[in-house]
């Protein structure tokens, strides 16, 4: 049975991000720790509509505060989605820098950490067209707030966690652009033809 996807539009940012997590992060096992949290219903998806850095950071900080006040069983992690204003990857990296500084300034570094995803994600040492970049490519810009204690416990119980990135790169190489589109059809709306 084929899954139907909504149009790739800003209005569908939250739904498409959830579907991406289901199809890629969990479906392709990019993060072996995500499926149990989805089953528990403890993954939060929050859309920040603000397009300028300061207002967007307010949305991020509100979600960070929510996580701090919430029990891990109810809200284990948050994907903060920025559908507008951060489409340019360099602008998104500025947002990431400010968000990481905010973790330090608010005294929660060591309690929370960030992972980042973007439609044009590019690792610093790789060309834009390298398929490896797709391990961190998502339908919309996302800052993923992770509880460090929870991640530490999960990593301690996982055999060979250091092999996860290598396995993910090998998967991207095996799938290629067309395989990625088959796994998550909305990729066709923004995937680079050179990937």
CSV table of C-alpha atoms in Angstrom, one decimal:
chain,number,residue,atom,x,y,z
A,1,UNK,CA,0.0,0.0,0.0
A,2,UNK,CA,1.5,3.3,-1.0
A,3,UNK,CA,1.5,6.2,1.5
A,4,UNK,CA,-0.1,9.5,0.3
A,5,UNK,CA,1.8,12.6,1.0
A,6,UNK,CA,0.5,16.2,1.2
A,7,UNK,CA,1.9,18.8,-1.2
A,8,UNK,CA,5.3,20.1,-0.4
A,9,UNK,CA,4.2,23.5,1.0
A,10,UNK,CA,5.0,25.6,4.1
A,11,UNK,CA,1.5,24.9,5.4
A,12,UNK,CA,2.4,21.2,5.6
A,13,UNK,CA,5.7,21.6,7.3
A,14,UNK,CA,4.8,19.8,10.5
A,15,UNK,CA,3.0,16.9,8.8
A,16,UNK,CA,5.8,16.5,6.2
A,17,UNK,CA,8.4,16.5,9.0
A,18,UNK,CA,6.5,13.8,10.8
A,19,UNK,CA,6.3,11.7,7.7
A,20,UNK,CA,10.0,12.2,7.0
A,21,UNK,CA,10.8,11.0,10.5
A,22,UNK,CA,8.6,7.9,9.9
A,23,UNK,CA,9.9,7.2,6.4
A,24,UNK,CA,13.6,8.1,6.8
A,25,UNK,CA,14.7,8.5,10.4
A,26,UNK,CA,12.7,5.5,11.6
A,27,UNK,CA,11.9,3.7,8.3
A,28,UNK,CA,15.5,3.6,7.1
A,29,UNK,CA,16.8,3.3,10.7
A,30,UNK,CA,18.9,6.4,10.5
A,31,UNK,CA,18.4,6.8,14.2
A,32,UNK,CA,17.8,3.5,15.9
A,33,UNK,CA,16.6,5.3,19.0
A,34,UNK,CA,13.7,7.1,17.4
A,35,UNK,CA,11.1,4.3,17.0
A,36,UNK,CA,10.6,3.7,20.7
A,37,UNK,CA,10.0,7.4,21.3
A,38,UNK,CA,7.5,7.6,18.5
A,39,UNK,CA,5.7,4.5,19.9
A,40,UNK,CA,5.5,6.3,23.3
A,41,UNK,CA,4.2,9.5,21.6
A,42,UNK,CA,7.0,11.5,23.3
A,43,UNK,CA,8.4,13.2,20.2
A,44,UNK,CA,7.3,16.8,19.8
A,45,UNK,CA,7.0,18.6,16.5
A,46,UNK,CA,6.8,22.4,16.9
A,47,UNK,CA,6.6,24.9,14.1
A,48,UNK,CA,8.1,28.3,14.6
A,49,UNK,CA,6.6,30.7,12.0
A,50,UNK,CA,8.8,33.7,12.8
A,51,UNK,CA,11.2,34.5,10.0
A,52,UNK,CA,13.8,36.7,11.7
A,53,UNK,CA,16.5,35.4,13.9
A,54,UNK,CA,15.5,37.0,17.2
A,55,UNK,CA,11.8,36.0,17.0
A,56,UNK,CA,12.7,32.5,15.8
A,57,UNK,CA,15.0,32.2,18.8
A,58,UNK,CA,12.1,33.1,21.1
A,59,UNK,CA,10.2,30.2,19.6
A,60,UNK,CA,13.2,27.9,20.1
A,61,UNK,CA,13.7,29.0,23.7
A,62,UNK,CA,10.0,28.5,24.5
A,63,UNK,CA,10.3,24.9,23.4
A,64,UNK,CA,13.5,24.4,25.3
A,65,UNK,CA,11.8,25.7,28.4
A,66,UNK,CA,8.8,23.4,27.8
A,67,UNK,CA,11.1,20.4,27.6
A,68,UNK,CA,12.9,21.5,30.8
A,69,UNK,CA,9.6,21.6,32.7
A,70,UNK,CA,8.2,18.3,31.2
A,71,UNK,CA,8.9,14.7,32.3
A,72,UNK,CA,11.0,12.8,29.8
A,73,UNK,CA,8.3,10.1,29.5
A,74,UNK,CA,5.8,12.7,28.1
A,75,UNK,CA,8.2,14.9,26.0
A,76,UNK,CA,11.5,13.2,25.4
A,77,UNK,CA,12.7,15.3,22.4
A,78,UNK,CA,11.5,18.1,20.2
A,79,UNK,CA,11.9,18.8,16.5
A,80,UNK,CA,11.6,22.6,16.1
A,81,UNK,CA,10.7,23.3,12.5
A,82,UNK,CA,11.5,26.7,10.8
A,83,UNK,CA,9.5,26.6,7.5
A,84,UNK,CA,10.3,30.2,6.5
A,85,UNK,CA,13.2,32.5,6.8
A,86,UNK,CA,16.0,29.9,7.0
A,87,UNK,CA,15.9,28.3,3.6
A,88,UNK,CA,19.4,29.5,2.9
A,89,UNK,CA,21.8,27.0,4.7
A,90,UNK,CA,24.2,29.7,5.8
A,91,UNK,CA,21.4,31.6,7.4
A,92,UNK,CA,20.3,28.4,9.1
A,93,UNK,CA,23.8,27.9,10.4
A,94,UNK,CA,23.6,31.3,12.0
A,95,UNK,CA,20.4,30.2,13.8
A,96,UNK,CA,22.1,27.0,14.9
A,97,UNK,CA,25.1,29.0,16.3
A,98,UNK,CA,22.8,31.3,18.3
A,99,UNK,CA,20.7,28.3,19.5
A,100,UNK,CA,23.9,26.5,20.7
A,101,UNK,CA,25.0,29.7,22.5
A,102,UNK,CA,21.6,29.9,24.1
A,103,UNK,CA,22.0,26.5,25.6
A,104,UNK,CA,25.2,27.7,27.3
A,105,UNK,CA,23.7,31.1,28.3
A,106,UNK,CA,20.6,29.4,29.9
A,107,UNK,CA,22.8,26.9,31.8
A,108,UNK,CA,21.4,23.7,30.1
A,109,UNK,CA,24.5,22.7,28.1
A,110,UNK,CA,25.1,19.2,29.3
A,111,UNK,CA,21.4,18.6,29.8
A,112,UNK,CA,20.4,19.3,26.2
A,113,UNK,CA,22.2,19.1,22.9
A,114,UNK,CA,21.2,20.0,19.3
A,115,UNK,CA,21.2,18.1,16.1
A,116,UNK,CA,20.4,20.0,12.9
A,117,UNK,CA,18.7,19.1,9.6
A,118,UNK,CA,18.1,21.2,6.5
A,119,UNK,CA,17.0,20.6,2.9
A,120,UNK,CA,20.4,21.8,1.7
A,121,UNK,CA,22.5,20.4,4.6
A,122,UNK,CA,26.1,20.2,3.8
A,123,UNK,CA,28.9,18.8,5.9
A,124,UNK,CA,31.8,21.3,6.0
A,125,UNK,CA,34.3,18.9,4.4
A,126,UNK,CA,32.0,17.7,1.6
A,127,UNK,CA,30.8,19.1,-1.7
A,128,UNK,CA,27.1,20.0,-1.9
A,129,UNK,CA,26.3,17.2,-4.3
A,130,UNK,CA,27.8,14.4,-2.1
A,131,UNK,CA,25.1,11.9,-1.2
A,132,UNK,CA,26.5,11.8,2.4
A,133,UNK,CA,24.8,15.1,3.1
A,134,UNK,CA,21.5,13.4,2.8
A,135,UNK,CA,21.9,11.8,6.2
A,136,UNK,CA,21.0,15.3,7.6
A,137,UNK,CA,18.6,16.5,4.9
A,138,UNK,CA,15.0,17.1,5.9
A,139,UNK,CA,12.0,18.7,4.2
A,140,UNK,CA,12.4,21.9,6.2
A,141,UNK,CA,15.0,23.4,8.5
A,142,UNK,CA,14.9,21.7,11.9
A,143,UNK,CA,16.7,22.1,15.2
A,144,UNK,CA,16.4,18.8,17.1
A,145,UNK,CA,16.6,19.3,20.9
A,146,UNK,CA,17.9,16.1,22.5
A,147,UNK,CA,18.1,15.3,26.2
A,148,UNK,CA,21.7,14.3,26.8
A,149,UNK,CA,21.0,12.0,29.8
A,150,UNK,CA,18.5,10.1,27.8
A,151,UNK,CA,20.8,9.8,24.8
A,152,UNK,CA,23.7,8.7,27.1
A,153,UNK,CA,21.6,5.9,28.5
A,154,UNK,CA,20.5,4.8,25.1
A,155,UNK,CA,24.0,4.8,23.7
A,156,UNK,CA,25.3,2.8,26.7
A,157,UNK,CA,22.8,0.1,25.9
A,158,UNK,CA,23.5,0.1,22.1
A,159,UNK,CA,26.1,-2.2,20.6
A,160,UNK,CA,28.6,-0.2,18.5
A,161,UNK,CA,27.0,3.3,18.4
A,162,UNK,CA,30.1,4.6,16.6
A,163,UNK,CA,29.1,2.6,13.6
A,164,UNK,CA,25.8,4.4,13.1
A,165,UNK,CA,27.2,7.3,11.0
A,166,UNK,CA,29.2,4.9,8.8
A,167,UNK,CA,26.1,2.7,8.3
A,168,UNK,CA,24.0,5.8,7.4
A,169,UNK,CA,26.5,7.0,4.8
A,170,UNK,CA,26.6,3.5,3.3
A,171,UNK,CA,22.8,3.5,3.1
A,172,UNK,CA,22.8,6.9,1.3
A,173,UNK,CA,25.3,5.6,-1.2
A,174,UNK,CA,23.2,2.5,-1.8
A,175,UNK,CA,19.9,4.4,-2.1
A,176,UNK,CA,21.2,7.3,-4.3
A,177,UNK,CA,18.9,10.1,-5.2
A,178,UNK,CA,16.2,7.9,-6.8
A,179,UNK,CA,16.2,5.5,-3.9
A,180,UNK,CA,15.7,8.5,-1.5
A,181,UNK,CA,12.8,9.7,-3.5
A,182,UNK,CA,11.3,6.2,-3.5
A,183,UNK,CA,11.6,6.1,0.3
A,184,UNK,CA,10.2,9.6,0.8
A,185,UNK,CA,8.4,11.0,-2.3
A,186,UNK,CA,8.4,14.7,-1.2
A,187,UNK,CA,12.2,14.7,-1.7
A,188,UNK,CA,11.5,14.9,-5.5
A,189,UNK,CA,10.2,18.5,-4.9
A,190,UNK,CA,13.6,19.7,-3.8
A,191,UNK,CA,16.3,17.1,-4.3
A,192,UNK,CA,19.2,18.2,-6.3
A,193,UNK,CA,19.5,16.4,-9.6
A,194,UNK,CA,23.2,15.9,-9.0
A,195,UNK,CA,22.7,14.0,-5.7
